[in-house]
mmCIF file of C-alpha atoms in Angstrom:
data_model
loop_
_atom_site.group_PDB
_atom_site.id
_atom_site.type_symbol
_atom_site.label_atom_id
_atom_site.label_comp_id
_atom_site.label_asym_id
_atom_site.label_seq_id
_atom_site.Cartn_x
_atom_site.Cartn_y
_atom_site.Cartn_z
ATOM 1 C CA MET A 1 89.114 102.676 216.449
ATOM 2 C CA LEU A 2 90.529 101.422 213.448
ATOM 3 C CA LYS A 3 91.159 104.903 212.099
ATOM 4 C CA ASN A 4 93.159 106.031 215.419
ATOM 5 C CA GLN A 5 95.625 103.127 215.039
ATOM 6 C CA LEU A 6 96.566 103.414 211.009
ATOM 7 C CA PHE A 7 97.019 107.410 211.010
ATOM 8 C CA ARG A 8 97.869 108.558 214.425
ATOM 9 C CA PRO A 9 101.648 108.107 213.637
ATOM 10 C CA TYR A 10 101.249 109.585 210.186
ATOM 11 C CA MET A 11 99.014 113.053 211.665
ATOM 12 C CA VAL A 12 101.937 114.515 212.862
ATOM 13 C CA ILE A 13 104.186 113.966 209.890
ATOM 14 C CA LEU A 14 101.457 114.678 207.421
ATOM 15 C CA ALA A 15 101.007 118.198 208.994
ATOM 16 C CA LEU A 16 104.724 119.013 209.484
ATOM 17 C CA VAL A 17 105.160 117.900 205.449
ATOM 18 C CA SER A 18 101.885 120.174 204.506
ATOM 19 C CA LEU A 19 103.484 122.761 206.197
ATOM 20 C CA LEU A 20 106.801 122.451 205.202
ATOM 21 C CA LEU A 21 105.611 122.293 201.297
ATOM 22 C CA GLY A 22 103.746 125.059 201.653
ATOM 23 C CA GLY A 23 100.050 124.192 201.490
ATOM 24 C CA GLN A 24 100.506 123.712 197.597
ATOM 25 C CA ALA A 25 97.346 123.876 195.900
ATOM 26 C CA LEU A 26 95.427 120.833 194.181
ATOM 27 C CA ALA A 27 97.525 119.789 191.289
ATOM 28 C CA ASN A 28 96.184 117.922 188.269
ATOM 29 C CA LYS A 29 92.526 118.222 189.843
ATOM 30 C CA ALA A 30 90.582 114.893 189.525
ATOM 31 C CA GLU A 31 88.163 115.487 186.465
ATOM 32 C CA ASN A 32 85.110 114.101 188.198
ATOM 33 C CA THR A 33 84.088 116.876 190.639
ATOM 34 C CA GLU A 34 81.543 115.187 192.189
ATOM 35 C CA ALA A 35 84.285 112.330 193.086
ATOM 36 C CA LEU A 36 86.622 114.909 194.119
ATOM 37 C CA GLN A 37 84.284 116.219 196.466
ATOM 38 C CA ASN A 38 83.433 112.838 197.945
ATOM 39 C CA ILE A 39 87.151 111.676 198.569
ATOM 40 C CA LYS A 40 87.756 115.288 200.032
ATOM 41 C CA LYS A 41 84.643 115.118 202.394
ATOM 42 C CA ASN A 42 85.569 111.119 203.548
ATOM 43 C CA LEU A 43 89.522 112.087 204.139
ATOM 44 C CA GLN A 44 88.688 114.941 206.030
ATOM 45 C CA THR A 45 87.197 112.711 208.577
ATOM 46 C CA LEU A 46 90.499 110.239 208.789
ATOM 47 C CA ILE A 47 93.079 112.929 207.971
ATOM 48 C CA PRO A 48 92.513 116.713 208.909
ATOM 49 C CA VAL A 49 94.917 117.844 206.628
ATOM 50 C CA GLU A 50 93.719 119.172 203.486
ATOM 51 C CA PRO A 51 95.735 116.901 200.488
ATOM 52 C CA ASP A 52 98.235 118.197 198.015
ATOM 53 C CA GLN A 53 96.943 116.315 195.021
ATOM 54 C CA ILE A 54 94.136 114.225 193.781
ATOM 55 C CA ASN A 55 94.704 112.380 190.816
ATOM 56 C CA LYS A 56 93.032 109.648 188.501
ATOM 57 C CA THR A 57 94.874 106.541 188.464
ATOM 58 C CA PRO A 58 94.668 103.922 185.906
ATOM 59 C CA VAL A 59 92.119 101.922 187.326
ATOM 60 C CA ASP A 60 88.830 103.265 186.916
ATOM 61 C CA GLY A 61 86.998 104.932 189.924
ATOM 62 C CA LEU A 62 90.141 104.956 191.707
ATOM 63 C CA TYR A 63 92.180 107.998 192.640
ATOM 64 C CA GLU A 64 95.826 108.607 194.352
ATOM 65 C CA VAL A 65 95.851 110.845 197.199
ATOM 66 C CA MET A 66 99.220 112.886 197.764
ATOM 67 C CA TYR A 67 100.293 114.055 201.230
ATOM 68 C CA GLY A 68 103.405 115.315 200.924
ATOM 69 C CA PRO A 69 105.497 112.156 200.263
ATOM 70 C CA ARG A 70 102.940 110.116 201.387
ATOM 71 C CA LEU A 71 100.245 108.210 198.981
ATOM 72 C CA VAL A 72 96.938 106.311 199.450
ATOM 73 C CA TYR A 73 94.571 105.724 197.319
ATOM 74 C CA VAL A 74 91.014 105.944 197.233
ATOM 75 C CA THR A 75 87.698 104.960 195.418
ATOM 76 C CA GLU A 76 85.461 107.555 193.497
ATOM 77 C CA ASP A 77 83.023 107.296 196.159
ATOM 78 C CA GLY A 78 85.219 108.080 198.970
ATOM 79 C CA ARG A 79 84.352 104.903 200.642
ATOM 80 C CA PHE A 80 87.370 102.815 200.524
ATOM 81 C CA LEU A 81 91.191 103.988 201.301
ATOM 82 C CA LEU A 82 93.794 101.770 200.342
ATOM 83 C CA GLN A 83 97.780 101.804 201.025
ATOM 84 C CA GLY A 84 100.239 99.923 198.789
ATOM 85 C CA SER A 85 101.193 99.543 195.519
ATOM 86 C CA ILE A 86 99.420 99.385 192.195
ATOM 87 C CA ILE A 87 101.211 96.876 190.189
ATOM 88 C CA ASP A 88 100.357 96.806 186.425
ATOM 89 C CA MET A 89 100.131 92.786 185.582
ATOM 90 C CA GLN A 90 100.419 92.939 181.772
ATOM 91 C CA THR A 91 103.692 94.781 181.807
ATOM 92 C CA ARG A 92 104.568 94.176 185.344
ATOM 93 C CA GLU A 93 105.256 97.620 186.048
ATOM 94 C CA ASN A 94 104.951 99.353 189.831
ATOM 95 C CA ILE A 95 102.784 102.454 189.186
ATOM 96 C CA THR A 96 103.045 103.471 192.755
ATOM 97 C CA GLU A 97 107.039 103.620 192.754
ATOM 98 C CA PRO A 98 107.638 106.387 190.686
ATOM 99 C CA ARG A 99 105.087 108.556 191.837
ATOM 100 C CA LEU A 100 106.606 107.963 195.506
ATOM 101 C CA MET A 101 110.139 108.548 194.483
ATOM 102 C CA LYS A 102 109.042 111.919 192.776
ATOM 103 C CA ALA A 103 107.138 113.161 195.876
ATOM 104 C CA LYS A 104 110.070 112.344 198.247
ATOM 105 C CA ILE A 105 112.457 113.967 196.201
ATOM 106 C CA GLU A 106 110.307 117.174 196.023
ATOM 107 C CA ALA A 107 109.875 117.110 199.775
ATOM 108 C CA VAL A 108 113.877 117.289 200.082
ATOM 109 C CA GLU A 109 114.435 120.055 197.724
ATOM 110 C CA ALA A 110 111.772 121.887 199.441
ATOM 111 C CA VAL A 111 113.816 121.763 202.395
ATOM 112 C CA GLY A 112 116.363 123.808 200.330
ATOM 113 C CA VAL A 113 120.075 123.496 200.672
ATOM 114 C CA ASP A 114 120.420 126.370 203.032
ATOM 115 C CA ASN A 115 118.305 124.887 205.772
ATOM 116 C CA MET A 116 120.696 121.043 205.790
ATOM 117 C CA LEU A 117 123.308 120.455 207.245
ATOM 118 C CA ILE A 118 125.974 119.274 204.892
ATOM 119 C CA PHE A 119 128.754 116.770 205.426
ATOM 120 C CA SER A 120 131.555 116.479 202.352
ATOM 121 C CA PRO A 121 134.376 113.935 202.214
ATOM 122 C CA PRO A 122 137.562 115.787 201.889
ATOM 123 C CA GLU A 123 138.432 117.778 198.689
ATOM 124 C CA GLY A 124 139.416 115.724 195.787
ATOM 125 C CA THR A 125 137.666 112.619 197.312
ATOM 126 C CA ALA A 126 134.969 110.996 195.377
ATOM 127 C CA VAL A 127 131.368 111.205 196.824
ATOM 128 C CA LYS A 128 130.425 107.674 196.537
ATOM 129 C CA HIS A 129 126.821 107.757 198.196
ATOM 130 C CA ARG A 130 124.277 110.816 199.692
ATOM 131 C CA VAL A 131 122.008 109.928 202.700
ATOM 132 C CA SER A 132 119.246 112.492 203.694
ATOM 133 C CA VAL A 133 118.258 112.194 207.620
ATOM 134 C CA PHE A 134 114.867 113.840 208.954
ATOM 135 C CA THR A 135 114.587 114.296 212.280
#
């Protein structure tokens, strides 16, 4: 029941994003094949969409799993899934945020300018901000 409550709203989004991104092959594959298989097998029971990427993190035994611009963390044995940010307490650096920003930018770029409605200020007026809206 928890898995349905946790992932139900994201299932449709994940499926659409995966289709939008063309089902990219796993990039930067995890080095440990057994861990990769455990993670993929256990994730498949919660999220029936192939992940775009599975990468090691700086935390031993913890892998990041990307579904388009969505990121979750899974333990090496595939048993535990975590959502949220990883903060390096020594450097006070958020390790998750740069990965999420990159994935979001890639998702917007994958749409392509030809598929966007673009409203611009009158010619000669400086563009102060940009807003991307998805429906």
